[in-house]
PDB file of C-alpha atoms and ligand atoms in Angstrom:
ATOM      1  CA  UNK Y 126     -11.859-140.356 112.398  1.00  0.00           C
ATOM      2  CA  UNK Y 127     -13.418-139.883 108.978  1.00  0.00           C
ATOM      3  CA  UNK Y 128     -16.093-137.553 110.263  1.00  0.00           C
ATOM      4  CA  UNK Y 129     -18.451-135.827 107.876  1.00  0.00           C
ATOM      5  CA  UNK Y 130     -19.133-132.139 108.424  1.00  0.00           C
ATOM      6  CA  UNK Y 131     -22.055-129.930 107.528  1.00  0.00           C
ATOM      7  CA  UNK Y 132     -21.630-126.159 107.524  1.00  0.00           C
ATOM      8  CA  UNK Y 133     -24.727-123.986 108.003  1.00  0.00           C
ATOM      9  CA  UNK Y 134     -24.397-120.423 106.747  1.00  0.00           C
ATOM     10  CA  UNK Y 135     -26.705-117.566 105.801  1.00  0.00           C
ATOM     11  CA  UNK Y 136     -24.255-115.000 104.460  1.00  0.00           C
ATOM     12  CA  UNK Y 137     -21.146-114.456 102.415  1.00  0.00           C
ATOM     13  CA  UNK Y 138     -19.513-117.570 103.814  1.00  0.00           C
ATOM     14  CA  UNK Y 139     -15.982-116.374 104.511  1.00  0.00           C
ATOM     15  CA  UNK Y 140     -15.822-118.682 107.531  1.00  0.00           C
ATOM     16  CA  UNK Y 141     -17.089-121.554 105.382  1.00  0.00           C
ATOM     17  CA  UNK Y 142     -14.276-120.725 102.970  1.00  0.00           C
ATOM     18  CA  UNK Y 143     -11.722-120.846 105.797  1.00  0.00           C
ATOM     19  CA  UNK Y 144     -13.026-124.299 106.731  1.00  0.00           C
ATOM     20  CA  UNK Y 145     -12.938-125.462 103.095  1.00  0.00           C
ATOM     21  CA  UNK Y 146      -9.380-124.156 102.708  1.00  0.00           C
ATOM     22  CA  UNK Y 147      -8.076-125.987 105.767  1.00  0.00           C
ATOM     23  CA  UNK Y 148      -6.190-129.106 104.660  1.00  0.00           C
ATOM     24  CA  UNK Y 149      -7.645-131.245 107.470  1.00  0.00           C
ATOM     25  CA  UNK Y 150     -11.155-129.804 107.707  1.00  0.00           C
ATOM     26  CA  UNK Y 151     -11.831-129.016 104.039  1.00  0.00           C
ATOM     27  CA  UNK Y 152     -11.960-132.607 102.764  1.00  0.00           C
ATOM     28  CA  UNK Y 153     -14.433-133.490 105.528  1.00  0.00           C
ATOM     29  CA  UNK Y 154     -17.023-130.865 104.535  1.00  0.00           C
ATOM     30  CA  UNK Y 155     -19.776-132.952 102.936  1.00  0.00           C
ATOM     31  CA  UNK Y 156     -22.710-130.548 102.997  1.00  0.00           C
ATOM     32  CA  UNK Y 157     -23.460-126.831 103.098  1.00  0.00           C
ATOM     33  CA  UNK Y 158     -26.950-125.666 104.025  1.00  0.00           C
ATOM     34  CA  UNK Y 159     -28.328-122.161 103.854  1.00  0.00           C
ATOM     35  CA  UNK Y 160     -31.694-120.645 104.677  1.00  0.00           C
ATOM     36  CA  UNK Y 161     -31.053-118.007 101.996  1.00  0.00           C
ATOM     37  CA  UNK Y 162     -31.150-118.765  98.323  1.00  0.00           C
ATOM     38  CA  UNK Y 163     -28.701-115.939  97.524  1.00  0.00           C
ATOM     39  CA  UNK Y 164     -26.135-116.795 100.231  1.00  0.00           C
ATOM     40  CA  UNK Y 165     -22.565-116.520  98.965  1.00  0.00           C
ATOM     41  CA  UNK Y 166     -21.888-119.617 101.039  1.00  0.00           C
ATOM     42  CA  UNK Y 167     -23.896-121.752  98.571  1.00  0.00           C
ATOM     43  CA  UNK Y 168     -21.765-120.477  95.667  1.00  0.00           C
ATOM     44  CA  UNK Y 169     -18.586-121.198  97.596  1.00  0.00           C
ATOM     45  CA  UNK Y 170     -19.759-124.741  98.313  1.00  0.00           C
ATOM     46  CA  UNK Y 171     -20.649-125.356  94.683  1.00  0.00           C
ATOM     47  CA  UNK Y 172     -17.276-123.954  93.571  1.00  0.00           C
ATOM     48  CA  UNK Y 173     -15.583-126.486  95.845  1.00  0.00           C
ATOM     49  CA  UNK Y 174     -17.721-129.371  94.603  1.00  0.00           C
ATOM     50  CA  UNK Y 175     -19.531-129.676  97.940  1.00  0.00           C
ATOM     51  CA  UNK Y 176     -23.248-130.458  98.047  1.00  0.00           C
ATOM     52  CA  UNK Y 177     -25.073-127.156  98.570  1.00  0.00           C
ATOM     53  CA  UNK Y 178     -28.685-127.086  99.737  1.00  0.00           C
ATOM     54  CA  UNK Y 179     -31.013-124.123 100.101  1.00  0.00           C
ATOM     55  CA  UNK Y 180     -33.453-125.079 102.831  1.00  0.00           C
ATOM     56  CA  UNK Y 181     -36.199-122.509 102.427  1.00  0.00           C
ATOM     57  CA  UNK Y 182     -37.920-121.372 105.638  1.00  0.00           C
ATOM     58  CA  UNK Y 183     -40.858-120.148 103.541  1.00  0.00           C
ATOM     59  CA  UNK Y 184     -41.977-123.712 102.800  1.00  0.00           C
ATOM     60  CA  UNK Y 185     -41.937-124.735 106.460  1.00  0.00           C
ATOM     61  CA  UNK Y 186     -44.440-123.553 108.973  1.00  0.00           C
ATOM     62  CA  UNK Y 187     -42.517-122.788 112.125  1.00  0.00           C
ATOM     63  CA  UNK Y 188     -39.161-123.723 113.535  1.00  0.00           C
ATOM     64  CA  UNK Y 189     -39.999-127.315 114.412  1.00  0.00           C
ATOM     65  CA  UNK Y 190     -40.877-128.165 110.840  1.00  0.00           C
ATOM     66  CA  UNK Y 191     -37.763-126.415 109.518  1.00  0.00           C
ATOM     67  CA  UNK Y 192     -35.501-128.072 112.060  1.00  0.00           C
ATOM     68  CA  UNK Y 193     -37.113-131.434 111.267  1.00  0.00           C
ATOM     69  CA  UNK Y 194     -36.274-131.057 107.588  1.00  0.00           C
ATOM     70  CA  UNK Y 195     -32.757-129.960 108.499  1.00  0.00           C
ATOM     71  CA  UNK Y 196     -32.282-132.934 110.810  1.00  0.00           C
ATOM     72  CA  UNK Y 197     -33.551-135.308 108.112  1.00  0.00           C
ATOM     73  CA  UNK Y 198     -31.011-133.852 105.696  1.00  0.00           C
ATOM     74  CA  UNK Y 199     -28.149-134.126 108.200  1.00  0.00           C
ATOM     75  CA  UNK Y 200     -29.117-137.717 108.944  1.00  0.00           C
ATOM     76  CA  UNK Y 201     -29.430-138.641 105.262  1.00  0.00           C
ATOM     77  CA  UNK Y 202     -25.940-137.227 104.664  1.00  0.00           C
ATOM     78  CA  UNK Y 203     -24.577-139.105 107.696  1.00  0.00           C
ATOM     79  CA  UNK Y 204     -23.256-135.896 109.251  1.00  0.00           C
ATOM     80  CA  UNK Y 205     -21.183-136.195 112.444  1.00  0.00           C
ATOM     81  CA  UNK Y 206     -20.402-132.539 113.156  1.00  0.00           C
ATOM     82  CA  UNK Y 207     -22.381-129.393 112.348  1.00  0.00           C
ATOM     83  CA  UNK Y 208     -20.510-126.086 112.094  1.00  0.00           C
ATOM     84  CA  UNK Y 209     -22.557-122.913 112.235  1.00  0.00           C
ATOM     85  CA  UNK Y 210     -20.856-120.146 110.291  1.00  0.00           C
ATOM     86  CA  UNK Y 211     -23.081-117.096 110.271  1.00  0.00           C
ATOM     87  CA  UNK Y 212     -26.315-119.111 110.272  1.00  0.00           C
ATOM     88  CA  UNK Y 213     -29.012-116.639 111.216  1.00  0.00           C
ATOM     89  CA  UNK Y 214     -31.605-119.120 112.441  1.00  0.00           C
ATOM     90  CA  UNK Y 215     -31.777-120.371 116.016  1.00  0.00           C
ATOM     91  CA  UNK Y 216     -31.723-124.163 116.276  1.00  0.00           C
ATOM     92  CA  UNK Y 217     -34.470-125.583 118.478  1.00  0.00           C
ATOM     93  CA  UNK Y 218     -34.057-128.025 121.378  1.00  0.00           C
ATOM     94  CA  UNK Y 219     -34.903-131.147 119.337  1.00  0.00           C
ATOM     95  CA  UNK Y 220     -32.069-130.801 116.848  1.00  0.00           C
ATOM     96  CA  UNK Y 221     -29.661-129.543 119.526  1.00  0.00           C
ATOM     97  CA  UNK Y 222     -30.536-132.660 121.540  1.00  0.00           C
ATOM     98  CA  UNK Y 223     -30.015-134.973 118.572  1.00  0.00           C
ATOM     99  CA  UNK Y 224     -26.591-133.457 117.885  1.00  0.00           C
ATOM    100  CA  UNK Y 225     -25.603-132.852 121.520  1.00  0.00           C
ATOM    101  CA  UNK Y 226     -21.932-131.799 121.682  1.00  0.00           C
ATOM    102  CA  UNK Y 227     -21.692-132.017 117.906  1.00  0.00           C
ATOM    103  CA  UNK Y 228     -22.704-128.499 116.889  1.00  0.00           C
ATOM    104  CA  UNK Y 229     -20.089-125.720 116.968  1.00  0.00           C
ATOM    105  CA  UNK Y 230     -20.571-121.993 116.415  1.00  0.00           C
ATOM    106  CA  UNK Y 231     -18.216-119.082 115.857  1.00  0.00           C
ATOM    107  CA  UNK Y 232     -19.266-115.777 117.401  1.00  0.00           C
ATOM    108  CA  UNK Y 233     -17.650-112.348 116.922  1.00  0.00           C
ATOM    109  CA  UNK Y 234     -17.115-111.398 120.587  1.00  0.00           C
ATOM    110  CA  UNK Y 235     -15.650-112.775 123.780  1.00  0.00           C
ATOM    111  CA  UNK Y 236     -18.776-114.454 125.156  1.00  0.00           C
ATOM    112  CA  UNK Y 237     -20.612-113.994 127.445  1.00  0.00           C
ATOM    113  CA  UNK Y 238     -20.065-110.347 126.447  1.00  0.00           C
ATOM    114  CA  UNK Y 239     -22.066-109.172 123.457  1.00  0.00           C
ATOM    115  CA  UNK Y 240     -24.206-112.119 122.426  1.00  0.00           C
ATOM    116  CA  UNK Y 241     -26.666-111.707 119.563  1.00  0.00           C
ATOM    117  CA  UNK Y 242     -26.588-110.668 115.945  1.00  0.00           C
ATOM    118  CA  UNK Y 243     -24.761-107.325 116.316  1.00  0.00           C
ATOM    119  CA  UNK Y 244     -21.781-108.155 118.483  1.00  0.00           C
ATOM    120  CA  UNK Y 245     -19.169-105.839 116.870  1.00  0.00           C
ATOM    121  CA  UNK Y 246     -21.594-102.897 116.914  1.00  0.00           C
ATOM    122  CA  UNK Y 247     -22.565-103.633 120.514  1.00  0.00           C
ATOM    123  CA  UNK Y 248     -18.922-103.847 121.634  1.00  0.00           C
ATOM    124  CA  UNK Y 249     -18.217-100.444 120.060  1.00  0.00           C
ATOM    125  CA  UNK Y 250     -21.329 -98.885 121.563  1.00  0.00           C
ATOM    126  CA  UNK Y 251     -20.311-100.174 124.985  1.00  0.00           C
ATOM    127  CA  UNK Y 252     -16.914 -98.513 124.643  1.00  0.00           C
ATOM    128  CA  UNK Y 253     -15.057-101.794 125.086  1.00  0.00           C
ATOM    129  CA  UNK Y 254     -11.328-101.690 124.353  1.00  0.00           C
ATOM    130  CA  UNK Y 255     -11.086-105.388 123.558  1.00  0.00           C
ATOM    131  CA  UNK Y 256     -13.505-107.816 121.984  1.00  0.00           C
ATOM    132  CA  UNK Y 257     -12.708-111.022 120.147  1.00  0.00           C
ATOM    133  CA  UNK Y 258     -13.750-114.388 118.822  1.00  0.00           C
ATOM    134  CA  UNK Y 259     -15.425-117.300 120.588  1.00  0.00           C
ATOM    135  CA  UNK Y 260     -15.850-120.813 119.267  1.00  0.00           C
ATOM    136  CA  UNK Y 261     -18.374-122.669 121.385  1.00  0.00           C
ATOM    137  CA  UNK Y 262     -20.492-125.776 121.531  1.00  0.00           C
ATOM    138  CA  UNK Y 263     -24.131-125.004 120.791  1.00  0.00           C
ATOM    139  CA  UNK Y 264     -26.701-125.670 123.497  1.00  0.00           C
ATOM    140  CA  UNK Y 265     -30.365-124.701 123.853  1.00  0.00           C
ATOM    141  CA  UNK Y 266     -29.606-121.042 124.614  1.00  0.00           C
ATOM    142  CA  UNK Y 267     -28.315-118.548 122.083  1.00  0.00           C
ATOM    143  CA  UNK Y 268     -24.538-117.869 122.166  1.00  0.00           C
ATOM    144  CA  UNK Y 269     -24.339-119.705 125.463  1.00  0.00           C
ATOM    145  CA  UNK Y 270     -22.792-123.181 125.196  1.00  0.00           C
ATOM    146  CA  UNK Y 271     -19.418-124.387 126.532  1.00  0.00           C
ATOM    147  CA  UNK Y 272     -16.441-122.451 125.157  1.00  0.00           C
ATOM    148  CA  UNK Y 273     -13.864-124.322 123.067  1.00  0.00           C
ATOM    149  CA  UNK Y 274     -11.588-121.425 122.203  1.00  0.00           C
ATOM    150  CA  UNK Y 275     -11.362-117.655 122.503  1.00  0.00           C
ATOM    151  CA  UNK Y 276      -9.016-115.042 121.126  1.00  0.00           C
ATOM    152  CA  UNK Y 277      -9.053-111.311 121.880  1.00  0.00           C
ATOM    153  CA  UNK Y 278      -9.176-108.597 119.209  1.00  0.00           C
ATOM    154  CA  UNK Y 279      -8.311-104.975 120.112  1.00  0.00           C
ATOM    155  CA  UNK Y 280     -10.789-102.191 119.377  1.00  0.00           C
ATOM    156  CA  UNK Y 281      -9.255 -99.048 117.854  1.00  0.00           C
ATOM    157  CA  UNK Y 282     -10.460 -95.498 118.415  1.00  0.00           C
ATOM    158  CA  UNK Y 283     -11.202 -95.050 114.718  1.00  0.00           C
ATOM    159  CA  UNK Y 284     -13.093 -98.340 114.316  1.00  0.00           C
ATOM    160  CA  UNK Y 285     -16.617 -98.507 113.042  1.00  0.00           C
ATOM    161  CA  UNK Y 286     -18.696-101.688 113.154  1.00  0.00           C
ATOM    162  CA  UNK Y 287     -17.507-102.740 109.689  1.00  0.00           C
ATOM    163  CA  UNK Y 288     -13.782-102.226 110.276  1.00  0.00           C
ATOM    164  CA  UNK Y 289     -14.009-103.975 113.635  1.00  0.00           C
ATOM    165  CA  UNK Y 290     -15.992-106.903 112.221  1.00  0.00           C
ATOM    166  CA  UNK Y 291     -13.465-107.243 109.379  1.00  0.00           C
ATOM    167  CA  UNK Y 292     -10.586-107.454 111.908  1.00  0.00           C
ATOM    168  CA  UNK Y 293     -12.551-109.989 113.984  1.00  0.00           C
ATOM    169  CA  UNK Y 294     -13.269-112.098 110.906  1.00  0.00           C
ATOM    170  CA  UNK Y 295      -9.574-112.365 110.070  1.00  0.00           C
ATOM    171  CA  UNK Y 296      -9.123-113.977 113.486  1.00  0.00           C
ATOM    172  CA  UNK Y 297     -12.220-116.164 113.025  1.00  0.00           C
ATOM    173  CA  UNK Y 298     -10.768-117.522 109.796  1.00  0.00           C
ATOM    174  CA  UNK Y 299      -7.667-118.634 111.690  1.00  0.00           C
ATOM    175  CA  UNK Y 300      -9.228-120.000 114.884  1.00  0.00           C
ATOM    176  CA  UNK Y 301     -12.450-121.656 113.689  1.00  0.00           C
ATOM    177  CA  UNK Y 302     -10.637-124.241 111.534  1.00  0.00           C
ATOM    178  CA  UNK Y 303      -8.268-124.869 114.446  1.00  0.00           C
ATOM    179  CA  UNK Y 304     -11.142-125.645 116.833  1.00  0.00           C
ATOM    180  CA  UNK Y 305     -12.832-127.872 114.258  1.00  0.00           C
ATOM    181  CA  UNK Y 306      -9.537-129.742 113.744  1.00  0.00           C
ATOM    182  CA  UNK Y 307      -9.358-130.362 117.498  1.00  0.00           C
ATOM    183  CA  UNK Y 308     -12.856-131.834 117.387  1.00  0.00           C
ATOM    184  CA  UNK Y 309     -12.020-134.007 114.379  1.00  0.00           C
ATOM    185  CA  UNK Y 310      -8.891-135.246 116.109  1.00  0.00           C
ATOM    186  CA  UNK Y 311     -11.038-136.385 119.051  1.00  0.00           C
ATOM    187  CA  UNK Y 312      -9.251-134.021 121.438  1.00  0.00           C
ATOM    188  CA  UNK Y 313     -12.333-132.151 122.677  1.00  0.00           C
ATOM    189  CA  UNK Y 314     -13.940-133.255 125.924  1.00  0.00           C
ATOM    190  CA  UNK Y 315     -16.953-131.420 127.339  1.00  0.00           C
ATOM    191  CA  UNK Y 316     -17.324-131.428 131.127  1.00  0.00           C
ATOM    192  CA  UNK Y 317     -20.307-129.326 132.128  1.00  0.00           C
ATOM    193  CA  UNK Y 318     -19.500-125.784 131.073  1.00  0.00           C
ATOM    194  CA  UNK Y 319     -15.815-126.529 130.571  1.00  0.00           C
ATOM    195  CA  UNK Y 320     -14.264-127.828 127.405  1.00  0.00           C
ATOM    196  CA  UNK Y 321     -10.949-129.582 127.817  1.00  0.00           C
ATOM    197  CA  UNK Y 322      -8.750-129.852 124.758  1.00  0.00           C
ATOM    198  CA  UNK Y 323      -6.189-132.610 125.018  1.00  0.00           C
ATOM    199  CA  UNK Y 324      -2.653-131.367 124.407  1.00  0.00           C
ATOM    200  CA  UNK Y 325      -3.529-127.676 124.097  1.00  0.00           C
ATOM    201  CA  UNK Y 326      -2.122-126.483 127.393  1.00  0.00           C
TER     202      UNK Y 326
HETATM  203  C1  GRF C 444     -19.125-114.117 111.417  1.00  0.00           C
HETATM  204  O1  GRF C 444     -18.630-112.933 111.983  1.00  0.00           O
HETATM  205  C2  GRF C 444     -19.571-115.057 112.503  1.00  0.00           C
HETATM  206  O2  GRF C 444     -18.866-114.917 113.681  1.00  0.00           O
HETATM  207  C3  GRF C 444     -20.992-114.626 112.720  1.00  0.00           C
HETATM  208  O3  GRF C 444     -21.475-114.337 111.434  1.00  0.00           O
HETATM  209  C4  GRF C 444     -20.398-113.903 110.614  1.00  0.00           C
HETATM  210  C5  GRF C 444     -20.432-114.723 109.357  1.00  0.00           C
HETATM  211  O4  GRF C 444     -19.589-114.199 108.372  1.00  0.00           O
HETATM  212  N1  GRF C 444     -21.713-115.654 113.429  1.00  0.00           N
HETATM  213  P1  GRF C 444     -19.248-115.030 107.051  1.00  0.00           P
HETATM  214  O5  GRF C 444     -20.556-115.301 106.310  1.00  0.00           O
HETATM  215  O6  GRF C 444     -18.550-116.282 107.454  1.00  0.00           O
HETATM  216  O7  GRF C 444     -18.367-114.119 106.245  1.00  0.00           O
END
């Protein structure tokens, strides 16, 4: 399937880079969108010759207007799959509905533990011994949709939020491209809350 991917990112874009560097996924990345003009992700896209768009929340009044512009862009670029990679905006129900089962997110914890924007810090504060990485399908609730893949990451006594997040990201960079490959290969089937991946066990 010659699917076209969009990656949405607000930050440095190391997960975007992992997707770009994957021999199967990379050539399918057709568009990178960021809500931040200074996002490293936009530079990484440009360096790879991928269309990079800063979609500025300041020129849109409210989420619906922003999501509408985003959906128009995704439609114009004939995007099949949307990969969130550190995108700090919540997608509203309209765009989630339009791309039902076709939006993936990578989150730095073993969901449903530690949802939200500070997962590594929250895992440390809780005193957890293990956290991890979750790749999931996006639904209307934040960090909530059906889980495609998870991998644990140990927490060390001397970790701080930065060292832990760095260790988690190394795992993200390995597993996010794998999950996206599964989707591209048509092996992902969503049944309610369960995601079945053909041939993965
Ligand atoms: C990652 O840890 C991801 O799980 C979270 O945001 C971070 C993005 O990092 N959603 P980067 O911009 O890909 O380096």
